[in-house]
XYZ file of C-alpha atoms in Angstrom:
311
model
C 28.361 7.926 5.087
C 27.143 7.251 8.317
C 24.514 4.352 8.803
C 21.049 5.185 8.401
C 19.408 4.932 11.544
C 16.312 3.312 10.599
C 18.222 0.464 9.552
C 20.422 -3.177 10.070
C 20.974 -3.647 6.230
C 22.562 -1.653 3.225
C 19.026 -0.136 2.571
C 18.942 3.722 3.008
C 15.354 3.923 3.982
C 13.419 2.676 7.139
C 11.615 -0.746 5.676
C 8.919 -2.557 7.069
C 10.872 -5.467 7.605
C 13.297 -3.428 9.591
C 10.055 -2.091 11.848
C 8.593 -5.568 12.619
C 11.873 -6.950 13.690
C 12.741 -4.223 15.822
C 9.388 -4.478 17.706
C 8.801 -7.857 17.644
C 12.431 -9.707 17.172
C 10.718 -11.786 14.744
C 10.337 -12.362 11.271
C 6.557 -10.744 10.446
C 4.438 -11.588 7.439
C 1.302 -10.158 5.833
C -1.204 -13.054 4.818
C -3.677 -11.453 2.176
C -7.486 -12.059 2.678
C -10.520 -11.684 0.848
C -13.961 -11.043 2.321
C -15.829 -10.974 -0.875
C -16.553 -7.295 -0.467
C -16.840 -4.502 -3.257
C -16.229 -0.919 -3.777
C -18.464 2.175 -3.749
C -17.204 3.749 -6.598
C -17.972 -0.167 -8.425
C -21.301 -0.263 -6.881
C -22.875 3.282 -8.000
C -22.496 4.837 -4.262
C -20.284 7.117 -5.501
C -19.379 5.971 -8.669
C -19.071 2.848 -11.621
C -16.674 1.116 -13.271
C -13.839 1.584 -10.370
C -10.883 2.943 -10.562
C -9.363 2.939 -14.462
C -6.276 0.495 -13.281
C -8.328 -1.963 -11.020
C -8.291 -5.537 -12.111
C -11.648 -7.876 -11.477
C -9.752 -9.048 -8.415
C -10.342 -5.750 -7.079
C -6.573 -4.550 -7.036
C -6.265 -8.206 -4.614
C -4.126 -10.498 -6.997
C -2.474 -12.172 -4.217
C -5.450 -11.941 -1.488
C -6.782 -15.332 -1.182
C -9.817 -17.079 -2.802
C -12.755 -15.052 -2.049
C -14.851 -18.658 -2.413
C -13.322 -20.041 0.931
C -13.527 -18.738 4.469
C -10.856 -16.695 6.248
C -9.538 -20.050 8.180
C -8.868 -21.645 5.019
C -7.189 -19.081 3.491
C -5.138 -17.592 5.918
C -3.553 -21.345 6.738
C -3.198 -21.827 2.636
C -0.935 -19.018 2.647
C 0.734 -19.660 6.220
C 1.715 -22.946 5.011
C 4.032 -21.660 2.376
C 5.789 -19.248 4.683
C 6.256 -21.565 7.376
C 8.616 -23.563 5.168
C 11.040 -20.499 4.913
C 10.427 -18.614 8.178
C 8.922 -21.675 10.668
C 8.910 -19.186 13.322
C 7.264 -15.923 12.080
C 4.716 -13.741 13.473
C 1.393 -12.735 11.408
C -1.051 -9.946 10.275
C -3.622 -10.368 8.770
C -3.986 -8.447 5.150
C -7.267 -7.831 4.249
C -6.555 -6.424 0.753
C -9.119 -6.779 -2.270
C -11.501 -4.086 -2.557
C -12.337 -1.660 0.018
C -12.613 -3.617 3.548
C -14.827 -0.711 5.710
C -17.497 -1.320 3.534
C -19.960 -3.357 4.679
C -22.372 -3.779 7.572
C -20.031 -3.083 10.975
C -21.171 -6.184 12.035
C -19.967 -8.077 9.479
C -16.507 -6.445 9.820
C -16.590 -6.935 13.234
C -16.866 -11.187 12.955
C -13.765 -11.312 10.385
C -11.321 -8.724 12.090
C -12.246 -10.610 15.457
C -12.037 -14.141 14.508
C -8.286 -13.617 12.498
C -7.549 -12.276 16.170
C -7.873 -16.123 17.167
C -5.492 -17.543 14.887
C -2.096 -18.540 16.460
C 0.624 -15.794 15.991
C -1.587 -13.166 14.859
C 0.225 -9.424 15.830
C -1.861 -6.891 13.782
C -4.537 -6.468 11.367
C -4.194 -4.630 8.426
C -7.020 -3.048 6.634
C -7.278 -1.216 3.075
C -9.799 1.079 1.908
C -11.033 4.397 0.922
C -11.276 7.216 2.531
C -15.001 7.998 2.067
C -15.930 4.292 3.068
C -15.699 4.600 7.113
C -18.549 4.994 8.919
C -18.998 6.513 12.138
C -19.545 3.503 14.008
C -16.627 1.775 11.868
C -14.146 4.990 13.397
C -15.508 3.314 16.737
C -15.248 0.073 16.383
C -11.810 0.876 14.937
C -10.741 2.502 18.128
C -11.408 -0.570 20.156
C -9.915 -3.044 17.846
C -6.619 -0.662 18.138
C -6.506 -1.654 21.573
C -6.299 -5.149 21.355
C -3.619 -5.188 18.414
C -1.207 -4.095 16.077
C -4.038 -1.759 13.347
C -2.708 -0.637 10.334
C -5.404 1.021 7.716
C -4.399 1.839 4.565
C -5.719 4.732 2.257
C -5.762 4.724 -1.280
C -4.817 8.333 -2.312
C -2.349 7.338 -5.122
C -2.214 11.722 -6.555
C -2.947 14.880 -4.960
C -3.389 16.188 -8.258
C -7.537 17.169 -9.391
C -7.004 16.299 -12.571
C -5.537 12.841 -12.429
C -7.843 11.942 -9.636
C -10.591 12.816 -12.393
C -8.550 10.981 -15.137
C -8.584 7.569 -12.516
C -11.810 7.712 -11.473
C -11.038 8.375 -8.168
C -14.681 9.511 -7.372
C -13.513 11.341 -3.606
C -11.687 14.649 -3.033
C -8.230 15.718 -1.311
C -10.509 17.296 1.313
C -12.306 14.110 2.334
C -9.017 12.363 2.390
C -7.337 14.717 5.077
C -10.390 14.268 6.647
C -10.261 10.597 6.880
C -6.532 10.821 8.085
C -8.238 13.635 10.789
C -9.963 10.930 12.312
C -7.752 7.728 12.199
C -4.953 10.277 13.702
C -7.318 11.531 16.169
C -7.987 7.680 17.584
C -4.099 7.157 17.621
C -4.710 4.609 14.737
C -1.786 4.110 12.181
C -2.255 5.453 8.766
C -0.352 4.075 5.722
C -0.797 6.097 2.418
C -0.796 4.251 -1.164
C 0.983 6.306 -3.785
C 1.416 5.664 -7.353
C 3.859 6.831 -9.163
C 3.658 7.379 -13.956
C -0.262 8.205 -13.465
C -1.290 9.164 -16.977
C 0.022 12.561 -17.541
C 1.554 13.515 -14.651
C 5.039 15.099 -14.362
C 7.936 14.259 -12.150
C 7.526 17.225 -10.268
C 3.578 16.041 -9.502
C 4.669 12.886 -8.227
C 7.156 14.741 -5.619
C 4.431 17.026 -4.875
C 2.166 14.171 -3.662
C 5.367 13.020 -1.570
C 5.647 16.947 -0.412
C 1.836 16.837 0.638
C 2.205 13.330 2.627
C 4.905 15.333 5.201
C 2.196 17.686 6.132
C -0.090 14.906 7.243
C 0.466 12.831 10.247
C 1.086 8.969 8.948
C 2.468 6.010 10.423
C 3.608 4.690 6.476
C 3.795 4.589 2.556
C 3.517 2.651 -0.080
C 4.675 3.574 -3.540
C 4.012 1.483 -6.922
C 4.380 1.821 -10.090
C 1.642 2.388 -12.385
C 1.059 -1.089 -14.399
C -1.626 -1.699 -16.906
C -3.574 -4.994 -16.844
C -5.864 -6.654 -18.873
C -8.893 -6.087 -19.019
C -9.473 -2.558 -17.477
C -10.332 1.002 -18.716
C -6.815 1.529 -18.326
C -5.831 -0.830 -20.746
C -8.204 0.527 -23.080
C -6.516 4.223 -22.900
C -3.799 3.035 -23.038
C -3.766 1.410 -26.417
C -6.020 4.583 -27.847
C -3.500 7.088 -26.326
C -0.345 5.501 -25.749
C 0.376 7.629 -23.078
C 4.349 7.419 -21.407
C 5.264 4.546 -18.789
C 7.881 5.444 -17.203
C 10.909 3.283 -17.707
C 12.550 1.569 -15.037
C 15.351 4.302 -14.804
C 13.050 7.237 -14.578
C 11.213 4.895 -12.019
C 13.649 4.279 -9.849
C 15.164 8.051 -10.089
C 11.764 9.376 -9.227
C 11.515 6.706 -6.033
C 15.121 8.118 -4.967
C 13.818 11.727 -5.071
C 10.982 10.667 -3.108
C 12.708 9.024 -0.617
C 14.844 12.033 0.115
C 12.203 14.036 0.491
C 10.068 12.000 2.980
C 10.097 12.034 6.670
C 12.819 9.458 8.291
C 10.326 8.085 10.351
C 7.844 7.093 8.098
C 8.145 3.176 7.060
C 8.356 2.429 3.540
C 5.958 -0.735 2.875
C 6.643 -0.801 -0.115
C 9.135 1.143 -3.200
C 7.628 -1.430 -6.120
C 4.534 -3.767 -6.701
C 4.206 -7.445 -7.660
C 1.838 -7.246 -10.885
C 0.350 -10.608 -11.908
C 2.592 -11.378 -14.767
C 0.043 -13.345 -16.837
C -2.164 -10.118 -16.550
C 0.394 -7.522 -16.959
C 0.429 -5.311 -20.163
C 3.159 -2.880 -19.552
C 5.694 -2.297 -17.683
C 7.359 -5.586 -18.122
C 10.133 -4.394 -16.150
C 7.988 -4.326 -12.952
C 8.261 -8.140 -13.021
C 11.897 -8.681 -11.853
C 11.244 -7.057 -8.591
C 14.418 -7.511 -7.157
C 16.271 -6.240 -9.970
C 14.042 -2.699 -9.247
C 14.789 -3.015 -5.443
C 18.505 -3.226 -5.828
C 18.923 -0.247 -8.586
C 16.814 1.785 -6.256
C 19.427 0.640 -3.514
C 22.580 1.405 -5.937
C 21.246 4.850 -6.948
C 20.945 5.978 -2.976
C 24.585 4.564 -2.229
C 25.540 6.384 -5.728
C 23.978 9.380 -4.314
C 25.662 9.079 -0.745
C 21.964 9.514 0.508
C 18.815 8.845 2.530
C 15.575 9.260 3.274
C 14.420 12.321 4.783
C 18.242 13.941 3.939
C 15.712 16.836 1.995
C 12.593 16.789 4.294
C 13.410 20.031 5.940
């Protein structure tokens, strides 16, 4: 098989790592931040209790300490990856919760000062799609300008029923709309997916993939659904014992995915890094690398690519 194109490795699907290193010939690193914020459907906006899998980290295991200020954290975290990559480029994460809501000028003062730090490229920003303002769209517009913007929306399901089941607490509708706007200020848009929701069939999971080629987006990222302590999720889990999918079905249903998606949009990420002290099930999610490869195998197995079914 041919090489695909979107590529300089054996992987079969246009990475991130890939992207950054053709656009900036550098190695480029995401340095997870906390601003202390929370979430409207934690708050009572919109909603309580948060979504069923969120962990009292808010879904930010690996953000920094919330305690400290940006500086501090950003340069804990820089210090271990200058020791590998002593040259790399930066952007800064910010992760835990949902980072569009709060006062714009509070946003404003943390996505301009990580703009100071030496070798800052981009900012990336997660949240939800009912949590951006009008004057956040703005602001957004103009912080575009001066760097490399990512934001990332949770959908994780197109399906009504799951999104119920999850506590979702915001419709399909107001997520196209969200995308509407971000793609209507030329701002990147990278979609969070998650794949063995409770309930949902293989074919749903491929029909969320189906849905993200009819929207304009920049990226993905797909995980796996894992169960921590300490959340509703756990709860249901151990009244209901609903299926996790195993690590084969995983990494079938990630294949089939990948074939089916665009070639041009970058893959962030095909598996998640659970905290393994909090993790419940799958315990097969821990040995990352072992998931990455299989999911590598099964595509050279398959002769195959991504986007060799998007049409």
């Amino acid at each position: 098989m041919e090489k695909f194109k979107y590529s300089n490795s054996n992987k079969r699907y246009y990475t991130l790592d890939y992207y950054y290193k053709e656009k900036y010939h550098s190695k480029v690193f995401k340095v997870s931040l906390n601003m202390g914020l929370t979430c409207p459907n934690k708050d009572g906006k919109v909603g309580f209790g948060g979504c069923i899998y969120c962990s009292k980290l808010g879904s930010g295991e690996f953000a920094g300490d919330k305690e400290k200020n940006l500086k501090e954290q950003f340069d804990e975290v820089k210090k271990q990856m200058l020791q590998k990559w002593p040259h790399a480029k930066y952007i800064a994460y910010f992760q835990a919760n949902t980072n569009t809501y709060a006062p714009i000028d509070k946003l404003k003062k943390a996505w301009e000062e990580v703009l100071t730090y030496d070798n800052v490229i981009g900012i990336n920003i997660s949240t939800r799609p009912d949590s951006i303002e009008k004057e956040c769209y703005d602001y957004l517009e103009e912080l575009n300008k001066k760097t490399d913007l990512v934001v990332e929306l949770g959908l994780q399901t197109i399906h009504e029923n799951t999104t119920k089941l999850i506590n979702r607490c915001h419709t399909l509708k107001c997520f196209e709309d969200c995308v509407k706007e971000l793609n209507k200020r030329n701002i990147k848009v990278l979609v969070h997916i998650i794949n063995g929701l409770p309930y949902e069939t293989k074919e749903m999971m491929l029909e969320t993939v189906k849905y993200l080629n009819t929207l304009e987006i920049w990226g993905v990222k797909i995980h796996m659904l894992h169960i921590l302590k300490d959340t509703v999720l756990e709860k249901m889990y151990y009244q209901n014992k609903f299926h996790i999918l195993t690590k084969e079905e995983y990494v079938n249903i990630v294949c089939d995915q990948l074939e089916i998606l665009k070639e041009n949009v970058v893959i962030n990420r095909v598996t998640g890094d659970p905290k393994t002290e909090d993790l419940i099930e799958p315990f097969w999610l821990t040995k990352k690398f072992c998931v990455l490869n299989e999911i590598d195998k099964e595509m050279k197995r398959r002769n195959s690519y991504q986007g060799i079914k998007s049409h």
